[in-house]
Structure formats: structure tokens, C-alpha cells
Short mmCIF file of C-alpha atoms (C1' of nucleotides) in Angstrom, two decimals:
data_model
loop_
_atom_site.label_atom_id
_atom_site.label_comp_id
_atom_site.label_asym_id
_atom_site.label_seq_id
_atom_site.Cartn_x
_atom_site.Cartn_y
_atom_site.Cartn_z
CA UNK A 86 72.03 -67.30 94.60
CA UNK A 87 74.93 -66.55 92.21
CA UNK A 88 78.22 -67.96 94.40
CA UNK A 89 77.38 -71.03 94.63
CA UNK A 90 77.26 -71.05 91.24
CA UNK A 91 80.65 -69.09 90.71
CA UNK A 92 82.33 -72.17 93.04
CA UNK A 93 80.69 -75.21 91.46
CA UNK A 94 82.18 -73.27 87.61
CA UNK A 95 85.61 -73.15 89.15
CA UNK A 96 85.75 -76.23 90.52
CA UNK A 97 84.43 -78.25 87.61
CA UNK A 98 87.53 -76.11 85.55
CA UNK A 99 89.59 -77.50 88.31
CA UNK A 100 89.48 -79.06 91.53
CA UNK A 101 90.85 -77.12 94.29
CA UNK A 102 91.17 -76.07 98.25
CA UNK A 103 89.11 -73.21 99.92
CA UNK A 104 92.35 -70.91 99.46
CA UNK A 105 93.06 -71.88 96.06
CA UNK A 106 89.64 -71.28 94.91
CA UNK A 107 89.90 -67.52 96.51
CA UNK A 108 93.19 -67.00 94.47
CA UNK A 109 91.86 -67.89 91.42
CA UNK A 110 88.72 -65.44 92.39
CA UNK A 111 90.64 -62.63 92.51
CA UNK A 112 92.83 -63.72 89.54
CA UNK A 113 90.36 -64.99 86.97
CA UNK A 114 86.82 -64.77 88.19
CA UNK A 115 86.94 -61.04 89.91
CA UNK A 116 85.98 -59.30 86.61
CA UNK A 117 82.71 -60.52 86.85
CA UNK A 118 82.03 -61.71 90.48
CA UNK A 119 84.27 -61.32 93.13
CA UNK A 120 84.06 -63.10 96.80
CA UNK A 121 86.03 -63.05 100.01
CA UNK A 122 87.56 -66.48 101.34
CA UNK A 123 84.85 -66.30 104.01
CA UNK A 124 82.18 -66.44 101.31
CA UNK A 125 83.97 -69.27 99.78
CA UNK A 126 84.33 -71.43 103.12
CA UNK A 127 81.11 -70.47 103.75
CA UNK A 128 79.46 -72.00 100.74
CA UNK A 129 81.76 -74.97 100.90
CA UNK A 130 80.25 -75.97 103.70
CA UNK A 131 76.61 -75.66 102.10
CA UNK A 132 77.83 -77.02 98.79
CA UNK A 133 79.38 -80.38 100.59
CA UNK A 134 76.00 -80.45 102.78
CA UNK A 135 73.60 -80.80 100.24
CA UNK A 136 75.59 -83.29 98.34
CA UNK A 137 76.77 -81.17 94.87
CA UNK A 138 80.89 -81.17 95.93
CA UNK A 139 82.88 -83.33 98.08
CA UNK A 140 86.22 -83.24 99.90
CA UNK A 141 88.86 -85.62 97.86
CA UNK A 142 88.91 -88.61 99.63
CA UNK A 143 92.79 -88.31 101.07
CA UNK A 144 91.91 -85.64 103.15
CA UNK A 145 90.63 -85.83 106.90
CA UNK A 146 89.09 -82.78 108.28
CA UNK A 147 90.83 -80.74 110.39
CA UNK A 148 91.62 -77.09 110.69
CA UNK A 149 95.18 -75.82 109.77
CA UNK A 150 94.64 -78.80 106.80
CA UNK A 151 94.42 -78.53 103.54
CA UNK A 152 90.51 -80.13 101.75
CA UNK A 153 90.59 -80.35 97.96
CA UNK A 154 86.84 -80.64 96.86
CA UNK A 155 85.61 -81.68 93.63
CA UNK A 156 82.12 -81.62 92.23
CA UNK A 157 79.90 -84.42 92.29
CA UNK A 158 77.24 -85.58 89.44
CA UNK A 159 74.35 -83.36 91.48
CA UNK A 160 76.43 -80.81 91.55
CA UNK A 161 77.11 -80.18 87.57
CA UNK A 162 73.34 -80.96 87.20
CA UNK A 163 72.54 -77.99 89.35
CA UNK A 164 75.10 -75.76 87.58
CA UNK A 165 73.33 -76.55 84.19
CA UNK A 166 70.20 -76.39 85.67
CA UNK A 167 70.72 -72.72 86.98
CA UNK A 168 72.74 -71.51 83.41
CA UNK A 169 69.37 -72.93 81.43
CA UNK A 170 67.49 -71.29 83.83
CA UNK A 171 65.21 -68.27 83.09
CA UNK A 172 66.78 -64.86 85.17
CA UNK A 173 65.90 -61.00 85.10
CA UNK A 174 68.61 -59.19 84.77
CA UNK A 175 69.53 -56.87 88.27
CA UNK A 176 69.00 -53.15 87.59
CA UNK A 177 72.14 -51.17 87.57
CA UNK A 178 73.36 -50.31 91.34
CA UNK A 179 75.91 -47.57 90.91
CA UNK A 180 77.82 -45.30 94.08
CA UNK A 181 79.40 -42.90 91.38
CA UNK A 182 75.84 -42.13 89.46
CA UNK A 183 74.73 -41.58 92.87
CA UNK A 184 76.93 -39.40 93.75
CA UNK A 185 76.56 -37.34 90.81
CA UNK A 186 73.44 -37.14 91.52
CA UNK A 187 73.73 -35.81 95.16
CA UNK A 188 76.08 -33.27 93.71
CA UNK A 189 73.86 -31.80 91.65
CA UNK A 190 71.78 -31.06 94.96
CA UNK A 191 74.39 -29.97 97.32
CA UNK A 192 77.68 -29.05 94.98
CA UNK A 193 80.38 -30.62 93.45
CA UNK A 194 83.23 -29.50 95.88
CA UNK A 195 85.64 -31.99 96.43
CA UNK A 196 83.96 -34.62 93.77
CA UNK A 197 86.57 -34.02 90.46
CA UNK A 198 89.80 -35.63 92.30
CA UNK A 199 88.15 -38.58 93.02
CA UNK A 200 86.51 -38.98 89.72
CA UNK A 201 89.61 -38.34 88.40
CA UNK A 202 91.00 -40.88 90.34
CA UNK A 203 88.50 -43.63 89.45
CA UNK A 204 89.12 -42.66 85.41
CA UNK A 205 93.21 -43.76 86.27
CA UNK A 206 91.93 -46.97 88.47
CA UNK A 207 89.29 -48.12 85.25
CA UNK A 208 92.25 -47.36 82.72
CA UNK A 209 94.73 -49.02 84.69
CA UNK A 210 92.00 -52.15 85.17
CA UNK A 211 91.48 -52.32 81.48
CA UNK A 212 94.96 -52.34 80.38
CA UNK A 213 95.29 -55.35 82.99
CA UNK A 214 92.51 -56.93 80.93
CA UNK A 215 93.92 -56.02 77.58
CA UNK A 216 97.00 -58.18 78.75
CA UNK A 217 94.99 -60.79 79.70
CA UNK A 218 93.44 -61.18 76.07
CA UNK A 219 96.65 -61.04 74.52
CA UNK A 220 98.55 -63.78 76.77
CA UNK A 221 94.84 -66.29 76.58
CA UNK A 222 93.16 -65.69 73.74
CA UNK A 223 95.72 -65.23 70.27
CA UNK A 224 94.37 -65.71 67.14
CA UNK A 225 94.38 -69.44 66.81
CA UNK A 226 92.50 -70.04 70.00
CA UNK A 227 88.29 -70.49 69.05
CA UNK A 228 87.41 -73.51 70.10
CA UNK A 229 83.84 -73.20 71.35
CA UNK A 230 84.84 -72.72 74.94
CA UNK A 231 87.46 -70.19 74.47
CA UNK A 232 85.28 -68.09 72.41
CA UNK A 233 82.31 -68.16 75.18
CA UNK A 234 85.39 -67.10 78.02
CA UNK A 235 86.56 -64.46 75.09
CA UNK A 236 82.79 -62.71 75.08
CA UNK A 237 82.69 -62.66 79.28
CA UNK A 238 86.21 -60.88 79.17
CA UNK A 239 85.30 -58.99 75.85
CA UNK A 240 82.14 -57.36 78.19
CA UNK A 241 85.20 -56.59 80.65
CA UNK A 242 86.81 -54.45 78.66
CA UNK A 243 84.45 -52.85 76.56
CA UNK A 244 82.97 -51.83 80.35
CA UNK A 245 86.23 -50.50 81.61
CA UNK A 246 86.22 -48.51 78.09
CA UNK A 247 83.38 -47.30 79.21
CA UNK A 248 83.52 -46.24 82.08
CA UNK A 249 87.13 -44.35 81.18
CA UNK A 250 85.59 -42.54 78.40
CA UNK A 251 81.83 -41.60 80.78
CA UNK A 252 84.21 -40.41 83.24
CA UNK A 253 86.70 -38.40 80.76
CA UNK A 254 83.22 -36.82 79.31
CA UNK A 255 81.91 -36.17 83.11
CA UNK A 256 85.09 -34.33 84.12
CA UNK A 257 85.01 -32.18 80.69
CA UNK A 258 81.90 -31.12 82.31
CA UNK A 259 83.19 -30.51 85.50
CA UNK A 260 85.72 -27.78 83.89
CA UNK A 261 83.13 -25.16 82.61
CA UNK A 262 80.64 -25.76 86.01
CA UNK A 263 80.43 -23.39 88.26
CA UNK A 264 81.82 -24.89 92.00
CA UNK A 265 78.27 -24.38 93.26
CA UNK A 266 76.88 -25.38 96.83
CA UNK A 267 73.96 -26.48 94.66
CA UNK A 268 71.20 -24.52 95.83
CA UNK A 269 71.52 -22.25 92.49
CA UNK A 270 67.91 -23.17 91.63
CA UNK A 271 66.57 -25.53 94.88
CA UNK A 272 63.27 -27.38 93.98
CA UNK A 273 63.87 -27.96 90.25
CA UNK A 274 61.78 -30.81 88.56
CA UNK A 275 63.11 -33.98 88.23
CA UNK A 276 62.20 -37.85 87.05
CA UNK B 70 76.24 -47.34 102.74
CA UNK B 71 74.35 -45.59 99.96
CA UNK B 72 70.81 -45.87 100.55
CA UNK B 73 70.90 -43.16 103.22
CA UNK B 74 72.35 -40.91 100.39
CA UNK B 75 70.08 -41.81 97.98
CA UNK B 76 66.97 -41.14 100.50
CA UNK B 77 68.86 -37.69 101.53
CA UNK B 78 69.53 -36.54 98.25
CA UNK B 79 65.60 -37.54 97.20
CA UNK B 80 63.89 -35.53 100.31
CA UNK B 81 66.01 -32.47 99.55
CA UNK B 82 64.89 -32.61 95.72
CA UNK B 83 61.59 -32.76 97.69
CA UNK B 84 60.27 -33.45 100.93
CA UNK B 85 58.18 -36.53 100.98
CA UNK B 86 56.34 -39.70 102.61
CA UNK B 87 57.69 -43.40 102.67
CA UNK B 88 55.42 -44.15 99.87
CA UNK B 89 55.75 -41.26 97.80
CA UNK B 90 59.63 -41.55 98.24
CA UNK B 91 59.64 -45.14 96.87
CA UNK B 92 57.17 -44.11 94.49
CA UNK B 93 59.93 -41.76 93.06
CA UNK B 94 62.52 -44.18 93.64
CA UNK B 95 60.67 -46.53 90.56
CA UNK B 96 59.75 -43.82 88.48
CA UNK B 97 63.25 -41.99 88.38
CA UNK B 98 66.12 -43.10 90.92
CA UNK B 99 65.80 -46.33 89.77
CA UNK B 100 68.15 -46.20 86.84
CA UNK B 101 70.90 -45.96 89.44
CA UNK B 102 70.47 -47.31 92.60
CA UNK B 103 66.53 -49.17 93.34
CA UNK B 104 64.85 -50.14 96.90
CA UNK B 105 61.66 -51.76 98.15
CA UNK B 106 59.72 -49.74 100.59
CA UNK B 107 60.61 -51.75 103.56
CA UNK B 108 63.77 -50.72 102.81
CA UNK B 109 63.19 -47.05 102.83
CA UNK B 110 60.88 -46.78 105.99
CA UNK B 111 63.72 -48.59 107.70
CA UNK B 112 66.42 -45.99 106.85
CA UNK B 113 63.65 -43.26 106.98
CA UNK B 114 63.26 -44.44 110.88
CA UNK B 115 67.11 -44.77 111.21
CA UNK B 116 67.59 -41.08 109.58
CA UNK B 117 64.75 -39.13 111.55
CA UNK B 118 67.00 -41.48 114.77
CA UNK B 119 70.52 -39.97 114.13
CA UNK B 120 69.01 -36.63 113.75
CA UNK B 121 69.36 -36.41 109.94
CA UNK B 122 65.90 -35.71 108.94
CA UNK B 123 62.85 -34.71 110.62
CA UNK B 124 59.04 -35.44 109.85
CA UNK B 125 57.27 -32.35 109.55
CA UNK B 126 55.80 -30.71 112.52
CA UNK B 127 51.98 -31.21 111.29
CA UNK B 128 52.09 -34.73 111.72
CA UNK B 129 51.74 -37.20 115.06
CA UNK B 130 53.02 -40.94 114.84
CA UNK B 131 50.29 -43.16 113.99
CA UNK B 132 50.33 -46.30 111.80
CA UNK B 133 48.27 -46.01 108.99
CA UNK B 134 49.02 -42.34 108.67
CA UNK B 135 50.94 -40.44 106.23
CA UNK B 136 54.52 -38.80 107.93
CA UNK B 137 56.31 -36.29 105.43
CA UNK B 138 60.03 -36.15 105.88
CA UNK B 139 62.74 -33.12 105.18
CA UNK B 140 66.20 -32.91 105.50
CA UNK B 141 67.69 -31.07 108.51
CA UNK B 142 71.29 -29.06 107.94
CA UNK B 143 72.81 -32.16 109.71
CA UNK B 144 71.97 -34.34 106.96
CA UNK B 145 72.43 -31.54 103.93
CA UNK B 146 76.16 -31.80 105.73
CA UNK B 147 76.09 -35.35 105.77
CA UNK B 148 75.43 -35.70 102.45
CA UNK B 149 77.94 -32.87 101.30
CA UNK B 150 80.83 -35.03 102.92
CA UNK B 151 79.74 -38.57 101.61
CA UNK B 152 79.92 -36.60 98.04
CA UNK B 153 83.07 -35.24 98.48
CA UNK B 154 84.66 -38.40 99.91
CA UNK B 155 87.10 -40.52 98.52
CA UNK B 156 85.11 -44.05 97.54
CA UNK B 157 86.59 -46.99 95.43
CA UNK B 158 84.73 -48.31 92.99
CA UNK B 159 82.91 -51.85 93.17
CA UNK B 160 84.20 -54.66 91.13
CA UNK B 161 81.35 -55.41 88.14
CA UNK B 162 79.15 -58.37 89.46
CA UNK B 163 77.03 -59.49 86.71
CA UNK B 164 75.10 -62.71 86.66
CA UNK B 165 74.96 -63.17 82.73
CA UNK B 166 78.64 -62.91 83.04
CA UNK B 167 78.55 -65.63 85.40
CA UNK B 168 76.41 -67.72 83.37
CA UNK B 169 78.15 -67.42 80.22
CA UNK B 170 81.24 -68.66 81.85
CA UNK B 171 79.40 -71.63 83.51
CA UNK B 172 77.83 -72.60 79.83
CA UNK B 173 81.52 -72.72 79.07
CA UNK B 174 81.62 -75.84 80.95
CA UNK B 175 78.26 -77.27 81.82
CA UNK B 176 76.76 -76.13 77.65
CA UNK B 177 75.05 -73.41 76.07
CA UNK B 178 72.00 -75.72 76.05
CA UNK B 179 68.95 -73.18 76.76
CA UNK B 180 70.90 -70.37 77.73
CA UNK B 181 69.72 -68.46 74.23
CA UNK B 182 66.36 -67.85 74.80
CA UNK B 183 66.91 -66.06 77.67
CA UNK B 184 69.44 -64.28 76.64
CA UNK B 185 67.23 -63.43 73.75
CA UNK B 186 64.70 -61.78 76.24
CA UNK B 187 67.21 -60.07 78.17
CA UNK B 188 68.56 -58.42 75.18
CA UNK B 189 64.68 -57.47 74.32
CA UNK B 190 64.31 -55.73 78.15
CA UNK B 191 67.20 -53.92 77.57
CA UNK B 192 66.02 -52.59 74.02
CA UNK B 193 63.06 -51.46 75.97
CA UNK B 194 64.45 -49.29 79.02
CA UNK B 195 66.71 -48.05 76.30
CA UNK B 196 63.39 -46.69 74.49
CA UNK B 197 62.11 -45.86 78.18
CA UNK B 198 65.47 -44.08 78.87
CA UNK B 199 65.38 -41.74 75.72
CA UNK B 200 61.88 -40.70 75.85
CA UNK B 201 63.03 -38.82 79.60
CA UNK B 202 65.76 -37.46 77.83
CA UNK B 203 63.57 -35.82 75.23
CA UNK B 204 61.12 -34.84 78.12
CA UNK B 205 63.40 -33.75 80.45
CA UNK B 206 66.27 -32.18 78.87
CA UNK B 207 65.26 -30.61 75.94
CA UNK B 208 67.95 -28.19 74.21
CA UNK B 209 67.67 -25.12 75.94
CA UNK B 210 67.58 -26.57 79.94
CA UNK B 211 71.50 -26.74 80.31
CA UNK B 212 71.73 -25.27 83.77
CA UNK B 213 74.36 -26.92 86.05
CA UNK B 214 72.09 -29.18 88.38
CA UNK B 215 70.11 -30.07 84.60
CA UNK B 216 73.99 -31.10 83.06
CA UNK B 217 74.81 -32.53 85.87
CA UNK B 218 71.25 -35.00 86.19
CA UNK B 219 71.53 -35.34 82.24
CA UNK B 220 75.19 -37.12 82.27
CA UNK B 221 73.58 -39.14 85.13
CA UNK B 222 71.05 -40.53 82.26
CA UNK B 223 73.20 -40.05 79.93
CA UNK B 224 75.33 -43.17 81.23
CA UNK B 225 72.31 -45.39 82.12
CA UNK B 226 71.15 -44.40 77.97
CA UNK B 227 74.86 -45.56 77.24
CA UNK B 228 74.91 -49.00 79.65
CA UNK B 229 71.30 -49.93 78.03
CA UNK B 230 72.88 -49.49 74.49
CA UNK B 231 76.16 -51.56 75.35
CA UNK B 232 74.40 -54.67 76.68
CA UNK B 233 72.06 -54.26 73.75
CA UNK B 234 74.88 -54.81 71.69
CA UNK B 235 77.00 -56.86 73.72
CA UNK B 236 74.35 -59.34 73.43
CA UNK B 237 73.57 -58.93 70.11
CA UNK B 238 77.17 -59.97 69.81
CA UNK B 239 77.01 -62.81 72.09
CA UNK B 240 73.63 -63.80 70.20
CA UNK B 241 75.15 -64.08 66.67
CA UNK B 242 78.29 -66.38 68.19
CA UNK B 243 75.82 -68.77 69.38
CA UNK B 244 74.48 -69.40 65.88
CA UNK B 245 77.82 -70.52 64.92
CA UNK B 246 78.19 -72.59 67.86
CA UNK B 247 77.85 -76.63 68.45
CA UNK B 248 75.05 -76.78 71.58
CA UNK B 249 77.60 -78.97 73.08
CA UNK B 250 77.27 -80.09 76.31
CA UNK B 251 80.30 -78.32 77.82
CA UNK B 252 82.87 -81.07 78.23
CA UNK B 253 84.37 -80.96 74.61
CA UNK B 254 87.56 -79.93 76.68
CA UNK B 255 87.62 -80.79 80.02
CA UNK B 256 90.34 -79.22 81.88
CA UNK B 257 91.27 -76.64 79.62
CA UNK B 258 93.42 -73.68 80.50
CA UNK B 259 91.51 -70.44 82.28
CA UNK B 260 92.51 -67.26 83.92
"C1'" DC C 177 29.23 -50.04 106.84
"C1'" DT C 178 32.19 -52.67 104.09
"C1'" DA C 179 35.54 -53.27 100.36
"C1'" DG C 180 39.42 -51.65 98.28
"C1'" DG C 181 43.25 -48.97 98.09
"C1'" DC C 182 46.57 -46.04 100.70
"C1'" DA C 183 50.29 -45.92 103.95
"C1'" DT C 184 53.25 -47.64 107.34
"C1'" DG C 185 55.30 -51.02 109.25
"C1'" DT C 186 57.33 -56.36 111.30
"C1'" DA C 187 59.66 -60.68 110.76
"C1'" DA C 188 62.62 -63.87 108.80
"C1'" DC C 189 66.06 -64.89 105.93
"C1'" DG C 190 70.05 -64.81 102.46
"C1'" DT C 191 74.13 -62.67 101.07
"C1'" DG C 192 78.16 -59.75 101.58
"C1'" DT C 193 81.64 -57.41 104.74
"C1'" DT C 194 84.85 -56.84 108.49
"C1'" DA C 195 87.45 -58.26 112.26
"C1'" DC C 196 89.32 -61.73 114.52
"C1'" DA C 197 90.82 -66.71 115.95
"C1'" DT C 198 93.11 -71.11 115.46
"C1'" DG C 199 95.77 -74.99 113.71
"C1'" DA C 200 99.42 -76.69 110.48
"C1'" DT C 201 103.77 -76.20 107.89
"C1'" DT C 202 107.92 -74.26 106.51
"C1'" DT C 203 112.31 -71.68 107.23
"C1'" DG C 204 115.98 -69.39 109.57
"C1'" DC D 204 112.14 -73.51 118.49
"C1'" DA D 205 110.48 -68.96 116.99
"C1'" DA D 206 108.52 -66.42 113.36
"C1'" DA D 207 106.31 -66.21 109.19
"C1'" DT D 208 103.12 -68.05 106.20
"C1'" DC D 209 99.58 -71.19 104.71
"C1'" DA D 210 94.95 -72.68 105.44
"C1'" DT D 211 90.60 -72.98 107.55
"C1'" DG D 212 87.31 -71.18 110.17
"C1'" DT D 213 83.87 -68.05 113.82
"C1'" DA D 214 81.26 -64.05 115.02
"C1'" DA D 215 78.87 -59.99 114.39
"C1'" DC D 216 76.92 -56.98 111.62
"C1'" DA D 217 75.02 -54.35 107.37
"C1'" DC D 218 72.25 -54.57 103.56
"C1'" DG D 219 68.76 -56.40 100.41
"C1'" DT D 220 64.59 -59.46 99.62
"C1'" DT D 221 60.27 -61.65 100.47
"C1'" DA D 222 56.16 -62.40 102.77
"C1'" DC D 223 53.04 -60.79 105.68
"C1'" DA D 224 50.46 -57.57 109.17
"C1'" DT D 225 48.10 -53.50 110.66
"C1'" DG D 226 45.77 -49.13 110.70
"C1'" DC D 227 43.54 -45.30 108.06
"C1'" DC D 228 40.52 -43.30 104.50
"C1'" DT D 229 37.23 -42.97 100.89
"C1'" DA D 230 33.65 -44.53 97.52
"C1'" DG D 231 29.67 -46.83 96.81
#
DNA sequence: CTAGGCATGTAACGTGTTACATGATTTG
DNA sequence: CAAATCATGTAACACGTTACATGCCTAG
């Protein structure tokens, strides 16, 4: 029950259109929740049905047509409603760690050149971030809000540092491992 | 598409039941990449279906029974290809994130003493996390499946010690921060 | 023989993903 | 006015989550 959520933030920063609010996604909000423009129209939908956003009034509904929504008094009570709100945290979900994994079970032929590829694709995303901090957040710029968006993009790139130096220490691995099929030793003991 | 994997790769470490296979999934998959048991006896069925995996021979179809599951070449194959193929990494999706962001706007008000806790669980499957290390990979076991397994930990050990910190970090800006209500600034700049 | 735990499932739903469809607006 | 682009939307499906249902097995 997070997008909702991500929507009713963006909008309150700034009222917008379906498309607008899917730029500004991918721009702004991807680096730590992304969603496709069918997600967003989706939950538009929901969000103007239960009464948290509405359509600006200028606009009449139809389909090639621009809607601006903004949110609505219900709709900022919800949002600090669910930020107050107690929340477990998700346990980590990862494809590469999985993969790793595997690969210790049936070989790690063919595995390097894409990890290698994922170490240029997290460098490449954390110089983009770097950037980012630079061009919004100089020195002067603390006011309590800025330093609460500073900490969301600060876990950004420490993550992206991360995972650049994880994967840099996997692949030195990878150069003095045998290219096994994996079944060197088959039903070793795990957990 | 990963929970296939993750069920292949887990029956060729060892054959097993449903249970016993979600069993292992809490006790040691867990740390990177968790299901429920409905969702394994649902891929179990689809597996045994596409001719992946087989229950063993000793055992007839019947509800309350126990069915024990291997791997046939098909799937070792399967799973040698998903390894080996070229996958792009998921964007980070991380509710905290989220919320921090939203507090940025709607207030901080009550967001601490959860974060507080969260910071706590993480502290803990830290602890949790280094106590398998010790068990599991003492000095001497540095075969290539046991390096291989060990960076897997190794990263979950490193993630639970980040978001310790991270939020340790976050945790000390909120003491020198007004518990405003968010709209200091309205429409202040973003992206 | 019954109560509790073991083991396997069903059903319903929410969210995310992919492919495609349609109307409006601008530009050559 | 044709083509490209902007903007909104439908449909179908895959995956994850929650609640519940059913059959077996063993201890007392």
C-alpha cells in the first residue's frame, strides 16, 4: 500500500497530470520507488474515488485531455496518517544474491560479464546521483525539508556505493575460482 | 521470475517436501529472497507440471501426505541458463525511503519511534547474521561453493550494518529538527 | 478416540508488468 | 490533412499476501 502514498507526496509537492506525475517518477522519485504510468492512472482513479485528490476544476473528463489533480484535506490526513504509522520493514528481495547462490550449485559459467555489467550500470547510477546532490543540495541549503530529501538521496548513494564496491569484491572472487559446473562437492551443508 | 530459481536451486542443495522447503526458506534463504508456503506448493505444482522436478517415486498423491521433490536434468539446465543470463537490476523500492520523503511534507510527527525500532530489528538480524557466519564459515571451509555462499551473507551482514547506520544517521538529524508539521515551505523545489 | 500438530492445499485479493488501444494536439 | 507526439486509458497476466480448508498421523 506504498503508491498511493508515493502519488499523494508528489502531488502535495506539486499538482500535476497523470503524465506529469510519471515524469517526475522516473526523474525524482525512481531512486526509491519507481511506477509505470499505468500504476499511476490506475491509482488516480482510486485516489479521486475515495475522496483524498481531485481533478482541478477547469478540466472535463475526457480521454486524449489533459486532468490536473490536486490533493484534498482527506487526502494529506491519510498521507500523515500512513508516515506516523507503525511498519516492518520488507526483508531484502534480491535476483543477483540469488543468483549467486544458484551458482554456487550449478557453476558460475557465463555469470562474471553480467556482474560486471551491473558494477558499470550501479557506478554509472551513482555518479547520476552524485550530480544530483551537487546541482540540489549546496552547502547553504538545510532548511528542515531539504535536509530530510538530503538523507533519502544520501541512502541512494551510499547504496549504489555499495553495491559497486560488493560487486568489485564478488568479481575479485570470481578471478581465482575455478569455472566449475558446481557439483565439486554436491550435498554440502548449508543454512 | 525468481521463485522457481530459488525453489530449484533449494531441492538440488537437497531434495525436500513443501513444508520442509519453506521451512528452509525461513531459516536460511530468507536473507535473500522469502516466500509463504502457499507460494511454494504453487510453483512446486507448476515445476513437477513443466517437467522440471519430479516427486519421488515412493510417494502417491494424497492430501494430507508428505510428497518429496528433486530436480530432474531439465530443471538443473533450467537453472544453469537463468544463472548465466543477462538480467537488469531492479530499481531500490524502499518504504522508509518513501516515508521519509512524505514527512518532508506532511511532518516528522511520530515517524521517530518507529524508526527507532526499525533501526533496533536491524541491529538484531545483524547479530543473527554474524553468528551463521561464525557457524558456518569458520576459517578453514574456503572451498568454492563455501566462498561463493559466504559473499552471499557476506552482503546481507553488510546491508544490515548500512541501514543500522543509515538510521542512526537519520536518528541523530531528527534531534536537531523542529517536529514541524511539514508545510514550513510549501512548494519548494524537488527533483 | 480425540486433540493437536503436521502437511498440503484453495480462494480471493492487491500490486506490478506488459502489450495494446484511443482520443487530442501540434507541426510540416 | 497526415504524421508525430501528447495524454489517458483497457486488458490480461504474473506474483505476492492473507485467510481459510482439508486430510493425515501420533500421543495421551
Amino acid at each position: 500500500m506504498s503508491l498511493p502514498h508515493a502519488i499523494l507526496t508528489a502531488l502535495l509537492e506539486k499538482p500535476s497530470s497523470g503524465l506529469e506525475l510519471t515524469r517526475r517518477f522516473d526523474k525524482s522519485i525512481a531512486y526509491f520507488w519507481s511506477a509505470t504510468h499505468q500504476q499511476i492512472y490506475r491509482e488516480l482513479g482510486r485516489l479521486e474515488a475515495e475522496g483524498l485528490i481531485r481533478a482541478l476544476p477547469s478540466e472535463q473528463p475526457a480521454r486524449g485531455q489533459k486532468r490536473e489533480y490536486e490533493v484534498l484535506p482527506a487526502g494529506r490526513d491519510e498521507l500523515a496518517r500512513w508516515t506516523a504509522a507503525s511498519q516492518d520493514p520488507k526483508p531484502l528481495r534480491d535476483v543477483t544474491l540469488l543468483r549467486l547462490r544458484a551458482a554456487a550449485v550449478v557453476g558460475t559459467a557465463g555469470l562474471e560479464t553480467d556482474l560486471r555489467r551491473h558494477r558499470e550500470l550501479h557506478a554509472r547510477q551513482l555518479a547520476k546521483y552524485l550530480e544530483i546532490e551537487q546541482r540540489d543540495f549546496p552547502p547553504g541549503k538545510d532548511g528542515p525539508q531539504d535536509r530530510l530529501r538530503h538523507l533519502v538521496l544520501r541512502a541512494g548513494i551510499d547504496l549504489e556505493t555499495f553495491w559497486t564496491q560488493w560487486l568489485d569484491h564478488a568479481l575479485s572472487e570470481f578471478a581465482h575460482l575455478p569455472d566449475t559446473d558446481g557439483t565439486g562437492r554436491p550435498g554440502a551443508g548449508e543454512d
